[in-house]
Amino acid sequence: MGRRKTGEGRYRSILAHGRAPGPPRLAPGATMRRSGAWRVLVTLTLLLGLAWWFDLDGVAARLVAMRPGWVALALGLSVIQVVALAWRWRFTAGHLKVALSFGEAWREYYLSIFLNQVLPGGVMGDVSRAWRQARARARSDVGGASGPAARAVIFERLSAQAVMTTVALVSLLVLPAAVGRRSGPMVFATVAAASVIVGVVLIWGRRQFSAASPTGRVLAELASAHLSPSVFAVQLSSGLFIVGTYLATYIAAARAVGVETPFLVILPLVAPVLMTMLIPVTVAGWGLRESAAALLWGAVGLTAADGVTISVAYGVIVLVGSLPGAAVLAMGRRGTGGT
């Protein structure tokens, strides 16, 4: 039996061949089992190390005593966030001529978030969503081709990561100012240079690849969904709004555990911490996110234990906020007789 593709490999296959590979399975073989077990081991190792280093009882006590009002606000923000994510995915799919109702996008997104929370790697929910969309279109002549349907998922996630990465980089640059050092000119210069570089790369790519080639088609679809003048402003504004909900949820988690660090000090710390969750070496970013928070909080002279506690609270809130996806999964299994 040949080696099965991992989640990251499925993304590459969809982009390269214009179609989704075989379905992702929860236990597809020895390679996937080893990969999942390794990520679980990394997660547990990091969490146990943090528990040994910090006062676990103190962290637990603060989590148990979380302020209900702030928790409710964070959960409410998660609902708004999923609505915005589903809307942006539908908008992106529409520009690839893929028909997607808002209800379907909303349900699929909740399921994707839940799977990302409970499966190792943090991307299998998105991979599963891309595969299901491609399969649905392959089985029907209605709603667009399977390749664009899958790529709509990928483009939407790449867009989200690009905006979060930009915000994280800017956050790191303004962080010295938040703790008393000037960095405004550096921020402006870096953002301007990055914008020029991205523009040059995109223009070069459009000219290098024929529109008839697979790569050319992908670039043309990417431009149609994100870069044309009529959609760029929408994609950028929606991306910034969604990133704003992530940042606001994290700050609400901080207030929920009693951390009263000034808003303008804590804000630049959030995006760099959340960026670590994109590294697919743990389960839903657990352990890695808390380690990054401890290091970053300590590096700027704040209490590292506060960073860890906030990060754990955020992880719990995100997991609870993803539970509607478990209901979607359960209803889907009942609808297919549990298969």
XYZ file of N, CA and C in Angstrom, residues 15-244:
690
model
N -4.119 22.168 -5.108
C -3.597 23.317 -5.844
C -2.931 22.878 -7.145
N -2.208 21.766 -7.104
C -1.427 21.358 -8.264
C -2.275 20.714 -9.346
N -3.285 19.925 -8.960
C -4.011 19.116 -9.926
C -5.431 19.593 -10.176
N -5.883 20.576 -9.406
C -7.220 21.098 -9.638
C -8.317 20.183 -9.165
N -8.028 19.227 -8.335
C -9.048 18.328 -7.817
C -8.636 17.868 -6.433
N -9.596 17.364 -5.717
C -9.306 16.871 -4.378
C -8.883 15.423 -4.448
N -7.895 14.996 -3.666
C -7.532 13.588 -3.605
C -8.567 12.816 -2.813
N -8.269 11.557 -2.551
C -9.193 10.728 -1.801
C -9.533 11.320 -0.457
N -10.610 10.850 0.171
C -11.097 11.465 1.398
C -10.119 11.347 2.544
N -10.016 12.414 3.361
C -9.206 12.300 4.565
C -9.873 11.375 5.554
N -9.123 10.515 6.169
C -9.694 9.573 7.121
C -9.088 9.807 8.482
N -9.868 9.502 9.508
C -9.410 9.783 10.853
C -8.299 8.834 11.283
N -8.228 7.623 10.715
C -7.155 6.685 11.048
C -6.703 5.993 9.774
N -6.041 6.698 8.837
C -5.800 6.156 7.518
C -4.589 5.257 7.396
N -3.814 5.061 8.435
C -2.676 4.186 8.299
C -1.564 4.550 9.252
N -0.478 3.807 9.122
C 0.615 3.961 10.077
C 1.230 5.353 10.032
N 1.367 5.931 8.819
C 1.992 7.253 8.716
C 1.174 8.303 9.438
N -0.138 8.318 9.201
C -0.999 9.303 9.849
C -1.058 9.075 11.348
N -1.066 7.802 11.766
C -1.101 7.516 13.202
C 0.164 8.013 13.882
N 1.309 7.777 13.241
C 2.569 8.255 13.815
C 2.601 9.775 13.878
N 2.123 10.417 12.814
C 2.110 11.879 12.787
C 1.217 12.435 13.887
N 0.025 11.840 14.046
C -0.883 12.302 15.092
C -0.336 12.043 16.476
N 0.262 10.868 16.676
C 0.821 10.538 17.987
C 1.977 11.462 18.333
N 2.779 11.796 17.331
C 3.907 12.706 17.565
C 3.410 14.080 18.002
N 2.350 14.573 17.362
C 1.816 15.889 17.727
C 1.202 15.867 19.122
N 0.529 14.789 19.458
C -0.018 14.668 20.812
C 1.112 14.652 21.833
N 2.188 13.931 21.516
C 3.338 13.865 22.424
C 3.968 15.242 22.617
N 4.119 15.996 21.535
C 4.674 17.350 21.643
C 3.778 18.219 22.512
N 2.472 18.112 22.295
C 1.520 18.896 23.088
C 1.649 18.581 24.569
N 1.637 17.294 24.902
C 1.716 16.895 26.304
C 3.049 17.301 26.923
N 4.126 17.170 26.164
C 5.445 17.542 26.684
C 5.498 19.026 27.023
N 5.000 19.852 26.123
C 5.004 21.297 26.369
C 4.124 21.664 27.558
N 2.936 21.067 27.629
C 2.026 21.391 28.731
C 2.581 20.913 30.069
N 3.181 19.726 30.087
C 3.769 19.231 31.334
C 4.952 20.099 31.759
N 5.739 20.548 30.783
C 6.842 21.443 31.109
C 6.360 22.751 31.707
N 5.286 23.299 31.149
C 4.713 24.533 31.691
C 4.144 24.308 33.086
N 3.497 23.146 33.277
C 2.932 22.836 34.592
C 4.032 22.698 35.644
N 5.172 22.175 35.235
C 6.294 22.036 36.170
C 6.912 23.395 36.483
N 7.000 24.259 35.480
C 7.693 25.530 35.640
C 6.854 26.556 36.394
N 5.551 26.558 36.137
C 4.678 27.561 36.741
C 3.823 26.939 37.841
N 3.170 27.807 38.597
C 2.296 27.375 39.687
C 0.980 26.880 39.097
N 0.872 25.567 38.907
C -0.313 24.994 38.272
C -1.571 25.260 39.086
N -1.460 25.174 40.406
C -2.631 25.431 41.247
C -3.118 26.871 41.091
N -2.179 27.801 41.003
C -2.556 29.198 40.829
C -3.244 29.443 39.500
N -2.723 28.834 38.435
C -3.346 28.971 37.119
C -4.747 28.373 37.131
N -4.876 27.176 37.720
C -6.181 26.514 37.771
C -7.189 27.331 38.566
N -6.742 27.918 39.674
C -7.654 28.722 40.494
C -8.172 29.927 39.721
N -7.322 30.550 38.940
C -7.756 31.705 38.150
C -8.694 31.289 37.028
N -8.480 30.113 36.483
C -9.376 29.630 35.433
C -10.757 29.308 35.988
N -10.786 28.680 37.157
C -12.072 28.346 37.783
C -12.850 29.607 38.131
N -12.122 30.664 38.484
C -12.764 31.907 38.918
C -12.938 32.914 37.782
N -12.932 32.457 36.538
C -13.082 33.386 35.420
C -14.377 34.188 35.539
N -14.310 35.448 35.176
C -15.463 36.335 35.279
C -16.484 35.991 34.197
N -17.712 35.646 34.585
C -18.707 35.188 33.602
C -18.993 36.202 32.504
N -19.024 37.478 32.851
C -19.334 38.490 31.850
C -18.328 38.528 30.715
N -17.050 38.453 31.064
C -16.013 38.462 30.042
C -16.012 37.171 29.232
N -16.296 36.046 29.886
C -16.390 34.774 29.157
C -17.543 34.827 28.159
N -18.671 35.365 28.597
C -19.827 35.486 27.704
C -19.498 36.380 26.510
N -18.775 37.472 26.772
C -18.374 38.353 25.674
C -17.477 37.615 24.687
N -16.521 36.854 25.212
C -15.611 36.112 24.333
C -16.364 35.089 23.490
N -17.308 34.389 24.100
C -18.094 33.407 23.348
C -18.979 34.097 22.317
N -19.525 35.252 22.676
C -20.312 36.008 21.709
C -19.471 36.455 20.525
N -18.252 36.875 20.802
C -17.340 37.248 19.722
C -17.036 36.063 18.810
N -16.966 34.865 19.391
C -16.689 33.683 18.569
C -17.829 33.410 17.596
N -19.061 33.689 18.014
C -20.205 33.514 17.116
C -20.119 34.508 15.959
N -19.857 35.769 16.287
C -19.702 36.790 15.248
C -18.568 36.413 14.298
N -17.508 35.889 14.862
C -16.343 35.498 14.076
C -16.690 34.429 13.052
N -17.424 33.407 13.465
C -17.779 32.332 12.538
C -18.716 32.844 11.451
N -19.642 33.720 11.812
C -20.521 34.322 10.808
C -19.687 35.060 9.760
N -18.709 35.846 10.223
C -17.859 36.595 9.294
C -16.996 35.663 8.447
N -16.461 34.603 9.058
C -15.651 33.641 8.318
C -16.475 32.944 7.239
N -17.682 32.520 7.590
C -18.553 31.857 6.623
C -18.912 32.807 5.483
N -19.196 34.061 5.830
C -19.529 35.041 4.796
C -18.358 35.241 3.844
N -17.137 35.364 4.402
C -15.971 35.582 3.542
C -15.714 34.378 2.654
N -15.883 33.180 3.184
C -15.698 31.981 2.361
C -16.708 31.976 1.214
N -17.963 32.285 1.522
C -19.002 32.325 0.488
C -18.671 33.389 -0.562
N -18.196 34.535 -0.114
C -17.811 35.604 -1.036
C -16.679 35.144 -1.949
N -15.667 34.497 -1.373
C -14.542 33.989 -2.155
C -14.999 32.935 -3.149
N -15.830 32.002 -2.692
C -16.326 30.944 -3.577
C -17.125 31.524 -4.733
N -17.919 32.544 -4.452
C -18.724 33.156 -5.503
C -17.878 33.716 -6.631
N -16.708 34.252 -6.313
C -15.831 34.794 -7.349
C -15.066 33.703 -8.084
N -15.204 32.463 -7.645
C -14.686 31.316 -8.398
C -15.819 30.561 -9.077
N -17.007 31.202 -9.108
C -18.201 30.620 -9.732
C -18.632 29.328 -9.045
N -18.476 29.306 -7.730
C -18.916 28.170 -6.920
C -20.095 28.627 -6.075
N -21.235 28.002 -6.271
C -22.433 28.364 -5.516
C -22.360 27.762 -4.119
N -22.542 28.592 -3.110
C -22.458 28.143 -1.720
C -23.430 28.972 -0.899
N -24.413 28.318 -0.314
C -25.374 29.051 0.508
C -24.726 29.445 1.828
N -25.255 30.500 2.446
C -24.683 30.924 3.717
C -24.883 29.849 4.783
N -26.039 29.192 4.789
C -26.288 28.147 5.780
C -25.284 27.019 5.682
N -24.988 26.592 4.446
C -23.994 25.532 4.266
C -22.619 26.005 4.711
N -22.256 27.233 4.343
C -20.954 27.770 4.736
C -20.835 27.858 6.251
N -21.886 28.285 6.908
C -21.880 28.429 8.369
C -21.701 27.079 9.047
N -22.490 26.075 8.598
C -22.382 24.736 9.198
C -21.005 24.127 8.940
N -20.539 24.214 7.700
C -19.249 23.630 7.353
C -18.104 24.298 8.113
N -18.229 25.600 8.315
C -17.154 26.300 9.019
C -17.112 25.896 10.487
N -18.267 25.781 11.108
C -18.280 25.331 12.501
C -17.683 23.931 12.616
N -18.042 23.039 11.705
C -17.489 21.686 11.734
C -15.976 21.723 11.546
N -15.516 22.553 10.619
C -14.082 22.672 10.371
C -13.338 23.157 11.608
N -13.879 24.168 12.277
C -13.232 24.698 13.481
C -13.184 23.641 14.575
N -14.273 22.905 14.738
C -14.299 21.862 15.772
C -13.253 20.783 15.481
N -13.178 20.327 14.233
C -12.192 19.300 13.889
C -10.769 19.818 14.068
N -10.539 21.072 13.731
C -9.215 21.653 13.965
C -8.858 21.672 15.445
N -9.867 21.785 16.303
C -9.629 21.829 17.742
C -9.303 20.460 18.326
N -9.864 19.411 17.763
C -9.746 18.096 18.405
C -8.818 17.137 17.669
N -8.409 17.462 16.449
C -7.510 16.589 15.702
C -6.102 17.177 15.683
N -5.079 16.336 15.745
C -3.701 16.843 15.738
C -3.382 17.610 14.462
N -2.578 18.646 14.606
C -2.110 19.396 13.445
C -2.818 20.707 13.215
N -4.101 20.779 13.559
C -4.831 22.028 13.441
C -5.277 22.399 12.045
N -5.134 21.489 11.055
C -5.563 21.814 9.693
C -6.536 20.794 9.115
N -6.747 19.676 9.803
C -7.564 18.621 9.219
C -9.010 19.052 9.014
N -9.497 19.969 9.832
C -10.846 20.480 9.609
C -10.946 21.205 8.286
N -9.941 22.015 7.959
C -9.932 22.736 6.688
C -9.741 21.779 5.517
N -8.864 20.790 5.683
C -8.658 19.797 4.632
C -9.949 19.036 4.367
N -10.627 18.632 5.434
C -11.884 17.907 5.294
C -12.936 18.772 4.612
N -12.961 20.058 4.959
C -13.937 20.975 4.346
C -13.666 21.109 2.845
N -12.404 21.247 2.471
C -12.057 21.351 1.052
C -12.436 20.081 0.302
N -12.152 18.926 0.917
C -12.474 17.660 0.255
C -13.975 17.484 0.107
N -14.739 17.803 1.151
C -16.193 17.640 1.066
C -16.790 18.545 -0.002
N -16.287 19.767 -0.099
C -16.794 20.669 -1.129
C -16.471 20.141 -2.523
N -15.249 19.655 -2.717
C -14.868 19.111 -4.019
C -15.693 17.874 -4.356
N -15.898 17.006 -3.384
C -16.673 15.792 -3.631
C -18.109 16.127 -3.988
N -18.706 17.082 -3.276
C -20.097 17.455 -3.537
C -20.255 17.976 -4.960
N -19.285 18.776 -5.433
C -19.385 19.306 -6.792
C -19.106 18.227 -7.824
N -18.217 17.290 -7.502
C -17.924 16.206 -8.435
C -19.131 15.302 -8.637
N -19.981 15.199 -7.618
C -21.164 14.347 -7.705
C -22.355 15.047 -8.333
N -22.229 16.342 -8.573
C -23.353 17.112 -9.093
C -22.848 18.117 -10.103
N -23.668 18.417 -11.087
C -23.327 19.436 -12.078
C -23.692 20.827 -11.602
N -24.303 20.932 -10.421
C -24.772 22.212 -9.913
C -23.775 22.734 -8.894
N -23.440 24.018 -8.992
C -22.661 24.650 -7.926
C -21.192 24.809 -8.210
N -20.733 24.486 -9.438
C -19.338 24.749 -9.759
C -18.500 23.484 -9.787
N -17.297 23.585 -10.382
C -16.404 22.443 -10.518
C -15.733 22.119 -9.192
N -15.230 20.870 -9.106
C -14.658 20.429 -7.836
C -13.361 21.156 -7.509
N -12.512 21.420 -8.529
C -11.254 22.104 -8.265
C -11.439 23.484 -7.668
N -12.193 24.370 -8.327
C -12.448 25.688 -7.732
C -13.132 25.622 -6.375
N -14.009 24.643 -6.171
C -14.686 24.525 -4.873
C -13.681 24.253 -3.764
N -12.733 23.362 -4.029
C -11.709 23.069 -3.025
C -10.761 24.243 -2.853
N -10.401 24.867 -3.971
C -9.464 25.982 -3.874
C -10.081 27.199 -3.199
N -11.392 27.334 -3.252
C -12.039 28.432 -2.524
C -11.749 28.331 -1.032
N -11.730 27.106 -0.508
C -11.384 26.893 0.899
C -9.929 27.288 1.145
N -9.054 26.836 0.267
C -7.628 27.095 0.448
C -7.327 28.584 0.344
N -7.904 29.239 -0.663
C -7.658 30.672 -0.830
C -8.163 31.458 0.370
N -9.315 31.054 0.882
C -9.873 31.759 2.041
C -8.968 31.614 3.253
N -8.420 30.423 3.471
C -7.531 30.221 4.612
C -6.183 30.926 4.402
N -5.662 30.900 3.184
C -4.410 31.606 2.918
C -4.575 33.105 3.130
N -5.724 33.625 2.724
C -5.999 35.046 2.941
C -6.020 35.367 4.424
N -6.673 34.504 5.200
C -6.747 34.728 6.646
C -5.358 34.717 7.268
N -4.533 33.771 6.847
C -3.188 33.673 7.411
C -2.316 34.850 6.991
N -2.527 35.344 5.760
C -1.749 36.494 5.301
C -2.057 37.731 6.133
N -3.340 37.953 6.419
C -3.719 39.125 7.213
C -3.200 38.982 8.641
N -3.359 37.798 9.229
C -2.879 37.591 10.595
C -1.362 37.754 10.668
N -0.651 37.246 9.658
C 0.804 37.386 9.636
C 1.211 38.852 9.577
N 0.529 39.608 8.737
C 0.828 41.037 8.624
C 0.584 41.751 9.947
N -0.550 41.449 10.575
C -0.868 42.077 11.858
C 0.161 41.681 12.914
N 0.595 40.421 12.887
C 1.588 39.967 13.865
C 2.922 40.681 13.670
N 3.341 40.843 12.417
C 4.601 41.537 12.151
C 4.528 42.997 12.586
N 3.429 43.651 12.256
C 3.261 45.041 12.680
C 3.226 45.124 14.204
N 2.575 44.146 14.835
C 2.505 44.136 16.300
C 3.893 44.066 16.920
N 4.740 43.208 16.353
C 6.099 43.099 16.881
C 6.878 44.399 16.708
N 6.593 45.097 15.626
C 7.301 46.348 15.387
C 6.831 47.471 16.303
N 5.539 47.466 16.634
C 5.032 48.543 17.501
C 5.188 48.200 18.976
N 5.544 46.956 19.259
C 5.672 46.545 20.653
C 6.677 47.390 21.431
N 7.847 47.726 20.852
C 8.756 48.594 21.612
C 8.120 49.919 22.009
N 7.285 50.471 21.131
C 6.612 51.730 21.469
C 5.646 51.536 22.623
N 5.021 50.358 22.665
C 4.059 50.095 23.740
C 4.738 50.021 25.100
N 6.034 49.667 25.090
C 6.755 49.591 26.366
C 7.781 50.707 26.511
N 7.638 51.759 25.664
C 8.432 52.958 25.898
C 9.522 53.271 24.909
N 9.561 52.551 23.753
C 10.581 52.844 22.737
C 9.911 53.283 21.448
N 10.557 54.185 20.687
C 9.993 54.688 19.445
C 10.202 53.669 18.328
N 9.125 53.385 17.551
C 9.263 52.455 16.435
C 8.370 52.822 15.265
N 7.719 53.978 15.319
C 6.803 54.365 14.253
C 7.428 54.378 12.874
N 8.571 55.054 12.649
C 9.184 55.061 11.317
C 9.520 53.664 10.813
N 9.971 52.786 11.719
C 10.300 51.422 11.314
C 9.055 50.680 10.841
N 7.931 50.876 11.544
C 6.680 50.232 11.154
C 6.287 50.667 9.748
N 6.313 51.981 9.505
C 5.915 52.501 8.195
C 6.810 51.950 7.093
N 8.111 51.970 7.317
C 9.052 51.507 6.301
C 8.872 50.023 6.012
N 8.673 49.228 7.056
C 8.520 47.784 6.874
C 7.244 47.446 6.122
N 6.134 48.072 6.510
C 4.862 47.808 5.837
C 4.934 48.239 4.381
N 5.529 49.399 4.114
C 5.646 49.875 2.739
C 6.496 48.926 1.900
N 7.633 48.495 2.458
C 8.512 47.583 1.723
C 7.829 46.249 1.467
N 7.130 45.727 2.472
C 6.430 44.454 2.302
C 5.350 44.565 1.232
N 4.637 45.683 1.196
C 3.588 45.882 0.197
C 4.175 45.894 -1.212
N 5.306 46.573 -1.378
C 5.956 46.621 -2.686
C 6.412 45.233 -3.107
N 7.014 44.488 -2.180
C 7.503 43.146 -2.501
C 6.360 42.226 -2.911
N 5.268 42.240 -2.153
C 4.120 41.394 -2.480
C 3.560 41.762 -3.849
N 3.451 43.062 -4.121
C 2.938 43.496 -5.417
C 3.810 43.032 -6.566
N 5.127 43.155 -6.408
C 6.051 42.728 -7.457
C 5.945 41.229 -7.696
N 5.894 40.452 -6.627
C 5.796 38.994 -6.763
C 4.518 38.595 -7.481
N 3.405 39.217 -7.132
C 2.130 38.871 -7.759
C 2.125 39.235 -9.240
N 2.638 40.417 -9.579
C 2.690 40.820 -10.984
C 3.610 39.892 -11.770
N 4.754 39.557 -11.178
C 5.682 38.636 -11.833
C 5.031 37.284 -12.067
N 4.319 36.789 -11.056
C 3.679 35.490 -11.186
C 2.628 35.469 -12.272
N 1.834 36.533 -12.359
C 0.793 36.594 -13.382
C 1.397 36.554 -14.781
N 2.568 37.164 -14.960
C 3.172 37.241 -16.286
C 3.967 35.995 -16.640
N 4.433 35.276 -15.638
C 5.298 34.129 -15.884
C 4.523 32.888 -16.301
N 3.285 32.760 -15.840
C 2.548 31.529 -16.073
C 1.421 31.767 -17.064
N 1.345 30.888 -18.023
C 0.256 30.961 -18.990
C -1.070 30.701 -18.300
N -2.105 31.409 -18.733
C -3.433 31.212 -18.146
C -3.966 29.820 -18.438
N -3.394 29.146 -19.464
C -3.863 27.800 -19.794
C -3.197 26.732 -18.947
N -2.105 27.062 -18.251
C -1.415 26.073 -17.432
C -2.128 25.907 -16.101
N -1.925 24.759 -15.411
C -2.555 24.595 -14.094
C -2.171 25.698 -13.127
N -0.883 26.059 -13.104
C -0.455 27.132 -12.208
C -1.080 28.452 -12.616
N -1.151 28.690 -13.934
C -1.768 29.918 -14.409
C -3.228 30.009 -14.028
N -3.935 28.890 -14.106
C -5.352 28.897 -13.721
C -5.506 29.209 -12.242
N -4.648 28.618 -11.423
C -4.714 28.883 -9.984
C -4.455 30.356 -9.700
N -3.434 30.926 -10.356
C -3.134 32.342 -10.151
C -4.281 33.218 -10.624
N -4.894 32.838 -11.751
C -6.022 33.619 -12.251
C -7.196 33.563 -11.278
N -7.442 32.382 -10.713
C -8.519 32.261 -9.726
C -8.203 33.062 -8.470
N -6.955 33.003 -8.036
C -6.555 33.761 -6.855
C -6.751 35.256 -7.080
N -6.369 35.721 -8.263
C -6.557 37.137 -8.577
C -8.034 37.491 -8.620
N -8.845 36.609 -9.202
C -10.278 36.879 -9.290
C -10.925 36.950 -7.920
N -10.473 36.085 -6.999
C -11.105 36.006 -5.678
C -10.574 37.027 -4.694
N -9.373 37.590 -4.966
C -8.756 38.457 -3.955
C -8.191 39.768 -4.480
N -7.697 39.800 -5.714
C -6.853 40.912 -6.120
C -7.495 41.885 -7.093
N -8.619 41.522 -7.686
C -9.256 42.481 -8.584
C -9.758 43.670 -7.773
N -9.782 44.855 -8.378
C -10.147 46.056 -7.609
C -11.493 45.965 -6.914
N -12.431 45.233 -7.519
C -13.776 45.180 -6.948
C -13.865 44.322 -5.693
N -12.879 43.446 -5.482
C -12.971 42.539 -4.333
C -11.862 42.748 -3.306
N -10.757 43.384 -3.703
C -9.631 43.498 -2.780
C -10.016 44.230 -1.498
N -10.728 45.340 -1.652
C -11.118 46.113 -0.468
C -12.025 45.298 0.443
N -12.907 44.489 -0.156
C -13.807 43.657 0.644
C -13.014 42.590 1.384
N -12.096 41.937 0.678
C -11.288 40.896 1.307
C -10.422 41.468 2.427
N -9.826 42.622 2.179
C -8.953 43.218 3.186
C -9.742 43.657 4.410
N -10.857 44.338 4.187
C -11.646 44.828 5.326
C -12.243 43.681 6.119
N -12.735 42.651 5.430
C -13.288 41.505 6.157
C -12.186 40.763 6.903
N -10.995 40.665 6.282
C -9.877 40.012 6.957
C -9.460 40.744 8.217
N -9.397 42.061 8.143
C -9.033 42.848 9.323
C -10.103 42.746 10.404
N -11.364 42.727 9.985
C -12.442 42.579 10.971
C -12.335 41.238 11.693
N -12.087 40.173 10.938
C -11.998 38.840 11.539
C -10.793 38.741 12.466
N -9.654 39.267 12.035
C -8.487 39.283 12.918
C -8.801 40.079 14.175
N -9.547 41.167 14.017
C -9.958 41.951 15.179
C -10.767 41.143 16.171
